[in-house]
Coordinates of C-alpha atoms and ligand atoms in Angstrom, one line a residue:
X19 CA 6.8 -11.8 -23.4
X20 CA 8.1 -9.4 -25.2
X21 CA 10.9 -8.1 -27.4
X22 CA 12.5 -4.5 -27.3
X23 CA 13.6 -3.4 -30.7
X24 CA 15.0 -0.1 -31.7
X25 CA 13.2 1.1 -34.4
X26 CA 14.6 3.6 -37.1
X27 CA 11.4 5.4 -37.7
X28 CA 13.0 8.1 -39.9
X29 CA 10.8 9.1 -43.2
X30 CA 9.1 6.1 -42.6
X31 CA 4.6 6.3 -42.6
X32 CA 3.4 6.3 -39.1
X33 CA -0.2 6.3 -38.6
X34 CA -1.7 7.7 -35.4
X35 CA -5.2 7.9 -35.1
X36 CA -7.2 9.7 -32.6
X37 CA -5.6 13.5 -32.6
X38 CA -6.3 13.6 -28.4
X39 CA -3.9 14.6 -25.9
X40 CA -2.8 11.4 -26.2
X41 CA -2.4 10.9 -29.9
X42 CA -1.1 14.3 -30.4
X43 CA 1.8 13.5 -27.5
X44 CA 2.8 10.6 -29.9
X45 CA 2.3 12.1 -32.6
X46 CA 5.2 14.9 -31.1
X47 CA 7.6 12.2 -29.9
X48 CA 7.3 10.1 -33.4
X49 CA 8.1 13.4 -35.3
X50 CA 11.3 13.6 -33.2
X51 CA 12.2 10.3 -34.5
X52 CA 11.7 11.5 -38.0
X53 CA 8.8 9.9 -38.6
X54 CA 6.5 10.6 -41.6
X55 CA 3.5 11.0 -39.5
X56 CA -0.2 10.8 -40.3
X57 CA -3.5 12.1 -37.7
X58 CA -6.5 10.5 -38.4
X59 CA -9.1 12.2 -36.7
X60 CA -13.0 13.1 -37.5
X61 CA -12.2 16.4 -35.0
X62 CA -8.8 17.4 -34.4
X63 CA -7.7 19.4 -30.9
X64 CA -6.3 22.8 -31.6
X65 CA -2.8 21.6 -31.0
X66 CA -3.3 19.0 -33.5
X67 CA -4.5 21.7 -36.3
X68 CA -1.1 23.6 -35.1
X69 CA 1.2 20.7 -35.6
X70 CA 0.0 20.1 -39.1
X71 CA 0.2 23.4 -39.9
X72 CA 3.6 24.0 -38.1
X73 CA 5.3 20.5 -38.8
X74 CA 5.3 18.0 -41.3
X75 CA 2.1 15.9 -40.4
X76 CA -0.6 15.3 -42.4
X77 CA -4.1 15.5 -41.0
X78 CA -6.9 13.6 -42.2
X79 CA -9.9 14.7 -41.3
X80 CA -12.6 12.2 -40.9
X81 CA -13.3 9.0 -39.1
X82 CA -10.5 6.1 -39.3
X83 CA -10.9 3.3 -42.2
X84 CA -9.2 0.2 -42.7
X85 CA -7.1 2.0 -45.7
X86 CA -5.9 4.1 -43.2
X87 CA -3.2 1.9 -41.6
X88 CA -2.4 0.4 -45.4
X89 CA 1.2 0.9 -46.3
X90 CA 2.1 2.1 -42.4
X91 CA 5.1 0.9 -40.9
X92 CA 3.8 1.1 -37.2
X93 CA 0.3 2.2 -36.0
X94 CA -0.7 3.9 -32.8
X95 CA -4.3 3.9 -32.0
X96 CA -4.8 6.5 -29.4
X97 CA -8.4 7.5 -29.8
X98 CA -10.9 8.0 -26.7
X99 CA -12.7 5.1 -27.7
X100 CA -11.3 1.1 -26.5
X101 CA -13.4 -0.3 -29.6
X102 CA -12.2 1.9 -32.1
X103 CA -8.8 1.6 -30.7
X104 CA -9.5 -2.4 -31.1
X105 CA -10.7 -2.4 -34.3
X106 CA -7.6 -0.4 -35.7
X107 CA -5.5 -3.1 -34.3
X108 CA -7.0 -5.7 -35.9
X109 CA -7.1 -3.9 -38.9
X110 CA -3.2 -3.6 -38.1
X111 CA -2.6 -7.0 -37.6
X112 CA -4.3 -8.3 -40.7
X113 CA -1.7 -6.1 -42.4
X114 CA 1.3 -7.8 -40.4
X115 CA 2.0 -4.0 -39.4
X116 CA 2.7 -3.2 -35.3
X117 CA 0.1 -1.7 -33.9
X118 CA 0.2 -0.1 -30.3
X119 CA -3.1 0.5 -28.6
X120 CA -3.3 3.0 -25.8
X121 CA -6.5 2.2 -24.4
X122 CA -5.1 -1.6 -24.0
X123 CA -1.7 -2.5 -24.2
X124 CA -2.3 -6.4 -24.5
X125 CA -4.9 -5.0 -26.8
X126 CA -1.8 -4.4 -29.6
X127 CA 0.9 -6.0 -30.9
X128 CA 3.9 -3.4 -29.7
X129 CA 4.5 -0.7 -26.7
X130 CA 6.3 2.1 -26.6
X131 CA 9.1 2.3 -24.1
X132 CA 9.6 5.4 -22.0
X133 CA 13.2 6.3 -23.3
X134 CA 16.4 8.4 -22.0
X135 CA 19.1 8.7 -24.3
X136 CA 22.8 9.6 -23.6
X137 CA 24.7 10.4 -26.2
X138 CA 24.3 7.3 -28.9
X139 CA 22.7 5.0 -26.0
X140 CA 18.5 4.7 -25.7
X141 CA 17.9 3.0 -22.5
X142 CA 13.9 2.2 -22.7
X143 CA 11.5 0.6 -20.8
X144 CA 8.2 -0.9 -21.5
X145 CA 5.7 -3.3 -19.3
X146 CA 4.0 -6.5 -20.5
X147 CA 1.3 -5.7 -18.1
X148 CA -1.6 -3.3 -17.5
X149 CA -0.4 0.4 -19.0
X150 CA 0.9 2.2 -15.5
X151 CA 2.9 4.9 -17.4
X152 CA 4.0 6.4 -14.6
X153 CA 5.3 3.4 -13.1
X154 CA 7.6 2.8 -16.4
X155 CA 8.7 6.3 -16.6
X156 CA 9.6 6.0 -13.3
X157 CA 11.8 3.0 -13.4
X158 CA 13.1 4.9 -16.6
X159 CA 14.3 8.1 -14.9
X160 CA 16.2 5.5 -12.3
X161 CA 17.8 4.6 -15.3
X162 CA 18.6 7.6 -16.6
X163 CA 19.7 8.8 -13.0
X164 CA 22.3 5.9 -13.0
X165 CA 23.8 6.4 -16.3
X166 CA 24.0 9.8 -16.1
X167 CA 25.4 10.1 -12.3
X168 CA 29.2 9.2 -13.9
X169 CA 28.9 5.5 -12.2
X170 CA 28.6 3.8 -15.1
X171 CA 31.5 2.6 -17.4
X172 CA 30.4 4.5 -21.0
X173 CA 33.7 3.7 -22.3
X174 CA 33.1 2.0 -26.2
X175 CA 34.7 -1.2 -26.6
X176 CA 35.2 -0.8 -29.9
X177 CA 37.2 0.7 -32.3
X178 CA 35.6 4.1 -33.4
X179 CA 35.9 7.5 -34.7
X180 CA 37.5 9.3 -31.5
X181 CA 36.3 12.7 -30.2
X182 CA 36.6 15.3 -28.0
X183 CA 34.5 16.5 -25.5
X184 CA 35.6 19.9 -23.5
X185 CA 33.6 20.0 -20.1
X186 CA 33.4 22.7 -18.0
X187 CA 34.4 21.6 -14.4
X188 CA 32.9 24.5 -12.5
X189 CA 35.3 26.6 -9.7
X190 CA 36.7 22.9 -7.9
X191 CA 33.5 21.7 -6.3
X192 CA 32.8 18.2 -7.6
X193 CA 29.2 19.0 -6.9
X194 CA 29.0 21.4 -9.7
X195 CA 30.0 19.6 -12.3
X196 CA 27.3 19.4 -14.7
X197 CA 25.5 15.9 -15.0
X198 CA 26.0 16.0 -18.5
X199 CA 30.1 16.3 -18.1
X200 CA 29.9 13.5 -15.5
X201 CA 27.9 11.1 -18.4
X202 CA 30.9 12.4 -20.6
X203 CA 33.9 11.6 -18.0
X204 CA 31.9 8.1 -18.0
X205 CA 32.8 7.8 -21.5
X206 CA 36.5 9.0 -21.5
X207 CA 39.4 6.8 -22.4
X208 CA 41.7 10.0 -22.1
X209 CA 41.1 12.8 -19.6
X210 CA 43.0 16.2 -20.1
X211 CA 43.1 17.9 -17.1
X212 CA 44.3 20.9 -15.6
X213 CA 45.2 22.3 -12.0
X214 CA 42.0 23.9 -11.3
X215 CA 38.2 22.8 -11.3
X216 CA 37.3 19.3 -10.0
X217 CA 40.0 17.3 -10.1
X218 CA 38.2 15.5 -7.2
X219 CA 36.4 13.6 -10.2
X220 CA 39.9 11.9 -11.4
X221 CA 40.0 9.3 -8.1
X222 CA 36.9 8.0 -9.3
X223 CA 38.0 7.0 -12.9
X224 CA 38.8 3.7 -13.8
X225 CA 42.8 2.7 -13.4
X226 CA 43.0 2.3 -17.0
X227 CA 41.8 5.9 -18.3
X228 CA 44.8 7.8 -18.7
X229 CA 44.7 10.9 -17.4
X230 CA 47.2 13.9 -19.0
X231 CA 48.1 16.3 -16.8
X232 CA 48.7 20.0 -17.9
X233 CA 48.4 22.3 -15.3
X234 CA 50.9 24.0 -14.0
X235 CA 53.7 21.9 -13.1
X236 CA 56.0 22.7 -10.1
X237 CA 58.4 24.7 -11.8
X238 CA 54.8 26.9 -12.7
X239 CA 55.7 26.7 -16.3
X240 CA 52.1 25.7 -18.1
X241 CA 52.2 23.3 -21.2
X242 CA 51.6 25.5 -23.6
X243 CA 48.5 25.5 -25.3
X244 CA 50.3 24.0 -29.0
X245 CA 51.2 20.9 -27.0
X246 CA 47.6 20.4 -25.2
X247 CA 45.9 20.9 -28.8
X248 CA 48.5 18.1 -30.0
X249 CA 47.7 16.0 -27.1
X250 CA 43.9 16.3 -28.0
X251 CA 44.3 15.6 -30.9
X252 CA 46.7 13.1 -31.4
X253 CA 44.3 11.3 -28.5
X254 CA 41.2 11.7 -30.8
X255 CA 42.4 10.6 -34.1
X256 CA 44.1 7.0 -32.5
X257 CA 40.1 6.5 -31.8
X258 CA 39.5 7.7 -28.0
X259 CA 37.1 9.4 -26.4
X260 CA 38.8 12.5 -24.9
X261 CA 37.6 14.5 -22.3
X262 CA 39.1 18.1 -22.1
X263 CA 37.9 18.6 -18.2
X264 CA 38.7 23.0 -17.8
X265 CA 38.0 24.8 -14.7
X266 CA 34.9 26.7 -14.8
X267 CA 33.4 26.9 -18.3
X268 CA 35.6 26.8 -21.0
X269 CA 34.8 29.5 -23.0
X270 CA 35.5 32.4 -20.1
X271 CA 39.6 32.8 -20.3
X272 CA 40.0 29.1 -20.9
X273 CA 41.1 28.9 -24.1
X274 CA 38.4 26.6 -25.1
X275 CA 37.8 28.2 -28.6
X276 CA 41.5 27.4 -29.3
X277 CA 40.8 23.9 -28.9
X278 CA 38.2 23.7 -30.9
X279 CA 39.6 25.4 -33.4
X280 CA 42.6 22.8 -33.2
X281 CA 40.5 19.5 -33.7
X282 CA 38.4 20.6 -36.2
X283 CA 40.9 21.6 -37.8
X284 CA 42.6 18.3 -37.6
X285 CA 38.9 16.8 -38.6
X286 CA 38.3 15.8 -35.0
X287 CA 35.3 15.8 -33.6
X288 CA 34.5 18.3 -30.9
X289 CA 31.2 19.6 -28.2
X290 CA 31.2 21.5 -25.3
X291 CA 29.5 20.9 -22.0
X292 CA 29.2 24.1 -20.5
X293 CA 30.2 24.9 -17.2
X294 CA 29.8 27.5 -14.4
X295 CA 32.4 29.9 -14.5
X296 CA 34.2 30.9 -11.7
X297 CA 33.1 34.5 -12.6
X298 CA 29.6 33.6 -11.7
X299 CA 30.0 30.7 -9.3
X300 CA 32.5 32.2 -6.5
X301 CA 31.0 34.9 -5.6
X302 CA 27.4 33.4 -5.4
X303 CA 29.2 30.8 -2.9
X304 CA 30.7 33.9 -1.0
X305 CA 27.0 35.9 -1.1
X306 CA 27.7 38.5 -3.5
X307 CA 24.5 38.6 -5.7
X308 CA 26.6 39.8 -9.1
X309 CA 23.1 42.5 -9.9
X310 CA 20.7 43.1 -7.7
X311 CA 18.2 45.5 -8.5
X312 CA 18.6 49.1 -7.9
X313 CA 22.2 48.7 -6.9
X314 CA 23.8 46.7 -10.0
X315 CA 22.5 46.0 -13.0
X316 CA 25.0 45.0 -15.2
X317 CA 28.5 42.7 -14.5
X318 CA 31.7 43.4 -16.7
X319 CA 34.0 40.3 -16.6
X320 CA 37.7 40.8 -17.2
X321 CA 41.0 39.9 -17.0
X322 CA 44.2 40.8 -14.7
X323 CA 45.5 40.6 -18.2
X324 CA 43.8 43.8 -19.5
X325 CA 44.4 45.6 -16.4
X326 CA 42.9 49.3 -16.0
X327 CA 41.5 48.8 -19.5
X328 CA 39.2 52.0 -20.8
X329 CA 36.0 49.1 -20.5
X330 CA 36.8 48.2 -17.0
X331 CA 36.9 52.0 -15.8
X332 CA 34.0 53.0 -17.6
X333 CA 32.2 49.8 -16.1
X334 CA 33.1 51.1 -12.7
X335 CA 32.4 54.6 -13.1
X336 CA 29.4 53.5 -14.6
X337 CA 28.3 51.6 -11.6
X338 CA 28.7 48.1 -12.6
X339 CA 29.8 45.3 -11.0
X340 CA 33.2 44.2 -12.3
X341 CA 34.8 40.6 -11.7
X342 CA 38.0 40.2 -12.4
X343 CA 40.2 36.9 -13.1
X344 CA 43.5 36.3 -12.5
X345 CA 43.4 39.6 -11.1
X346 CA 45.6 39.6 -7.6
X347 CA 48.8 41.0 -9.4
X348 CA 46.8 43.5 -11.3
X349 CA 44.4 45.0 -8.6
X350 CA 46.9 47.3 -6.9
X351 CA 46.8 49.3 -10.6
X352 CA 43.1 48.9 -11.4
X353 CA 41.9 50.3 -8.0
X354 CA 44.6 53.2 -8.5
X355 CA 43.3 53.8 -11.6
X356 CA 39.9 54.2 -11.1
X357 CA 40.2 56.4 -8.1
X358 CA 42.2 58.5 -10.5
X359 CA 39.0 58.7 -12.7
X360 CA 36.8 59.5 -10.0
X361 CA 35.7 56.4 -8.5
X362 CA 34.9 56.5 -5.2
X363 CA 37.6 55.0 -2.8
X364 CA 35.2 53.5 -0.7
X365 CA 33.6 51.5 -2.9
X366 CA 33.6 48.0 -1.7
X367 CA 36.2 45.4 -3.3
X368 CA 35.9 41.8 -2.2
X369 CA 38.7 38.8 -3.2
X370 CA 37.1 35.4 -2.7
X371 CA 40.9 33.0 -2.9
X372 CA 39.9 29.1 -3.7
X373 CA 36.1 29.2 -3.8
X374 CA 33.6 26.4 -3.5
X375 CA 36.8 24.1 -2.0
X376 CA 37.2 24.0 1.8
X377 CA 40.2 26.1 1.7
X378 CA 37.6 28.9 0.2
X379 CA 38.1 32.6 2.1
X380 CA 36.8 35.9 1.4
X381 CA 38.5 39.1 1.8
X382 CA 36.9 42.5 2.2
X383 CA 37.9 45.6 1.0
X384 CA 37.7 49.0 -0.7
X385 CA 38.9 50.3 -3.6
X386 CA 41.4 52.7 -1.4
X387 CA 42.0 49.7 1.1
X388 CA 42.3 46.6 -1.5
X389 CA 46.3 46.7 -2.6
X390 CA 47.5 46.6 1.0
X391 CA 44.9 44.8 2.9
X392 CA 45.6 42.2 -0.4
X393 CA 48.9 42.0 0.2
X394 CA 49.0 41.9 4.6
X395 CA 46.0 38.8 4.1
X396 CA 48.5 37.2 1.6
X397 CA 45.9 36.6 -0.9
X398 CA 47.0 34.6 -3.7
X399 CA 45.6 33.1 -6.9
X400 CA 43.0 31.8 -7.5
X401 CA 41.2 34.5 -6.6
X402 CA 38.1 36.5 -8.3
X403 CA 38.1 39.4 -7.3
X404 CA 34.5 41.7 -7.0
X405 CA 34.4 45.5 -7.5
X406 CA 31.1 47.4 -6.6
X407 CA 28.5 47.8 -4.1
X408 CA 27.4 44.2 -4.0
X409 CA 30.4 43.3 -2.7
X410 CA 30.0 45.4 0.4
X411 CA 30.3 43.1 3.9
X412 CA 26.9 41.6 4.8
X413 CA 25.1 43.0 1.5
X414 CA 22.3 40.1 1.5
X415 CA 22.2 40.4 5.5
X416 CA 20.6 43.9 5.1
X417 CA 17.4 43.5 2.9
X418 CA 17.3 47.7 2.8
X419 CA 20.2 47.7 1.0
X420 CA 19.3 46.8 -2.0
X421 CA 15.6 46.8 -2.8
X422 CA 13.9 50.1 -3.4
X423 CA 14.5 51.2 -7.0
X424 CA 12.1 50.7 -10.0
X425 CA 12.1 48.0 -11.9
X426 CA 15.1 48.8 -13.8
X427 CA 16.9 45.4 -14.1
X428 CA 15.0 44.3 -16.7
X429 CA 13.6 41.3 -14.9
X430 CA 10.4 42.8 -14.7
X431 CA 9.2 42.3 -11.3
Ligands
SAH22 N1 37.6 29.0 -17.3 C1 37.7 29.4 -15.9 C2 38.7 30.5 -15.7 C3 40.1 30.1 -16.0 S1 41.3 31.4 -15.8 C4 36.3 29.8 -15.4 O1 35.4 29.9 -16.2 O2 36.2 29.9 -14.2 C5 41.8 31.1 -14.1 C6 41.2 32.0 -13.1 O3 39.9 31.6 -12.8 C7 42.0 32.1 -11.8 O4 43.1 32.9 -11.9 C8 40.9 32.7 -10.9 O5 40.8 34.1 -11.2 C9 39.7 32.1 -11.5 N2 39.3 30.9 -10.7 C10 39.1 29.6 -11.2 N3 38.7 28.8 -10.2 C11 38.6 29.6 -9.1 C12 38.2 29.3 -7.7 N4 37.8 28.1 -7.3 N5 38.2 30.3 -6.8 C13 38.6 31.5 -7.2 N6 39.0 31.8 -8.5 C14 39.0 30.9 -9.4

């Protein structure tokens, strides 16, 4: 039998002796956890020397001794040797002090459990039988699989400080949502949502979350961002666990650094899970490698906001690749403006409406072609938009097209 404890190890004397590739793996983990950690070990691997050097551990140099594992709160004996590793637990023992022994885990008095932790939760495993670590790490990544996949009910039952969490949804596919914004939608009470990202992942929440709609409504008249940061954090300091789910990442045109800005003012708490923007994410879906070496080798993302800004033209002149967002109104005036500054007209302009969803369609163009053959296709947001010679049709079909310049992307290959 045996009982799994959670142990607050902070500032506390740990003892590990033997300063192996075992020991010194402890030794890592335990330091982690805050512990005050102690090597014993006549002679010490080079990593070991470089973690009491680097980190706080102290390294005694000689062979173990029953005043060793005096005053410890937990031992580890991790050295090569089964006998030595025996004798430290008794030594242990006599001292009422847990002592794990690697070479023998009935040989101790604790185990260490492999460990996955989301959030405040440490889910751990341990075996009363013979050690097969890589059984029990595998039964904990199962574990850690399951909590984190969104299918488990993280909500607290208590009453608590609330938060907010802003997750990047990605461009709509529920597939790219990162795992870590799923483990954080497993937690929500509230979900704040808008009309884009993956607003698949709201059918799978729990009746009672509520979930606050403040896309666009009908009318297209967005809640304005005041009345979203009020929602937030009105939400957050009743107690819940909010989850601000934004298309793409929320730091690229999202307004995600207002909403910060709004809780902590308000004392809320607030963390990001990034996502992947729809600048990088669409046209990757639609084969358009944003640099590719020789042909691209640096990406300007803007706004239809900003329109024929001085940076976007210089971008394009400059050869660049240049994505633009919310960008269908404003492309007619961009593409006039930089043939005006000597852009080529022919260079290629591809609009990808509604990527990674199954409505997803790609239109090709060139700068001289892209206002009307935008506006005969009917191409309407959302829509990023692609300037530059990556974007030309079947650019990864033709391997010639792109692959003969030096090294010049920085990538060093
Ligand atoms: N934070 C988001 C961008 C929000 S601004 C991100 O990082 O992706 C809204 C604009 O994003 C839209 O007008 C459109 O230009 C772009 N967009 C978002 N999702 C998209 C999608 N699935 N397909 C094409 N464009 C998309």
């Amino acid at each position: 039998m045996t009982t799994l404890v959670g142990l607050d190890l902070a500032g506390r004397r740990v003892v590990v002796v033997g300063a192996g590739v075992v020991g010194t793996r402890r030794a890592r983990r335990l330091l982690e956890d805050g512990a005050w950690v102690v090597l014993v070990d006549p002679s010490p691997s080079d990593d070991a020397r470089r973690m009491a050097s680097d980190d706080d551990v102290e390294l005694v140099e000689r062979a173990v001794e029953a005043a060793d594992v005096e005053g410890a709160w937990l031992v580890v004996a991790a050295t090569g040797h089964p006998a030595v590793n025996a004798e430290v637990a008794a030594w242990s023992v006599a001292r009422r002090t847990w002592c794990v022994n690697a070479s023998d885990g009935r040989g101790g008095t604790a185990r260490v459990a492999a460990s996955s932790t989301h959030d405040d939760l440490t889910v751990g495993v341990v075996s009363t039988g013979d050690p097969d670590p890589r059984r029990v790490a595998t039964v904990r990544d199962a574990l850690a699989d399951h909590v984190r996949s969104g299918a488990v009910d993280l909500r607290r039952q208590r009453t608590r400080r609330g938060r907010v969490v802003l997750v990047g949804g990605g461009p709509g596919d529920p597939g790219l949502v990162p795992v870590a914004g799923l483990e954080a939608l497993a937690a929500a009470d509230v979900v704040v949502t808008d009309r884009l990202g993956a607003t698949a992942l709201l059918d799978r929440l729990p009746p009672d979350v509520e979930v606050v709609d403040v896309g666009k409504t009908p009318t297209h008249h967005p809640v304005p961002q005041d009345e979203i940061n009020r929602v937030l954090v009105d939400r957050a300091l009743r107690g819940l666990t909010v989850v601000r789910l934004k298309g793409g990442d929320p730091y690229v045109f999202g307004r995600g650094g207002e909403e910060v800005h709004a809780c902590r003012a308000a004392g809320v708490e607030v963390s990001v899970v990034p996502g992947i923007t729809s600048a990088f994410g669409v046209p990757a879906l639609a084969g358009i490698p944003l640099t590719q070496r020789g042909v691209a080798t640096s990406v300007h993302v803007t706004s239809g906001h900003a329109g024929a800004d001085a940076a976007t033209l210089a971008s394009l002149a400059a050869g660049a690749t240049v994505v633009l967002l919310m960008g269908v109104a404003a492309l007619p005036g961009i593409c006039a403006a930089a043939m005006a500054e000597g852009v080529d007209a022919d260079l290629p302009v591809a609009v990808v409406e509604r990527g990674s969803t199954v409505e997803e369609r790609v239109t090709r163009a060139t700068l001289g072609t892209a206002a009307e053959v935008a506006s005969r296709e009917g191409v309407r947001a959302p829509a990023i938009v692609v300037m530059g010679r990556v974007a030309a049709p079947g650019f990864l079909d033709d391997p010639v097209c792109a692959t003969t310049a030096p090294d010049d992307d920085g990538a060093g290959r």
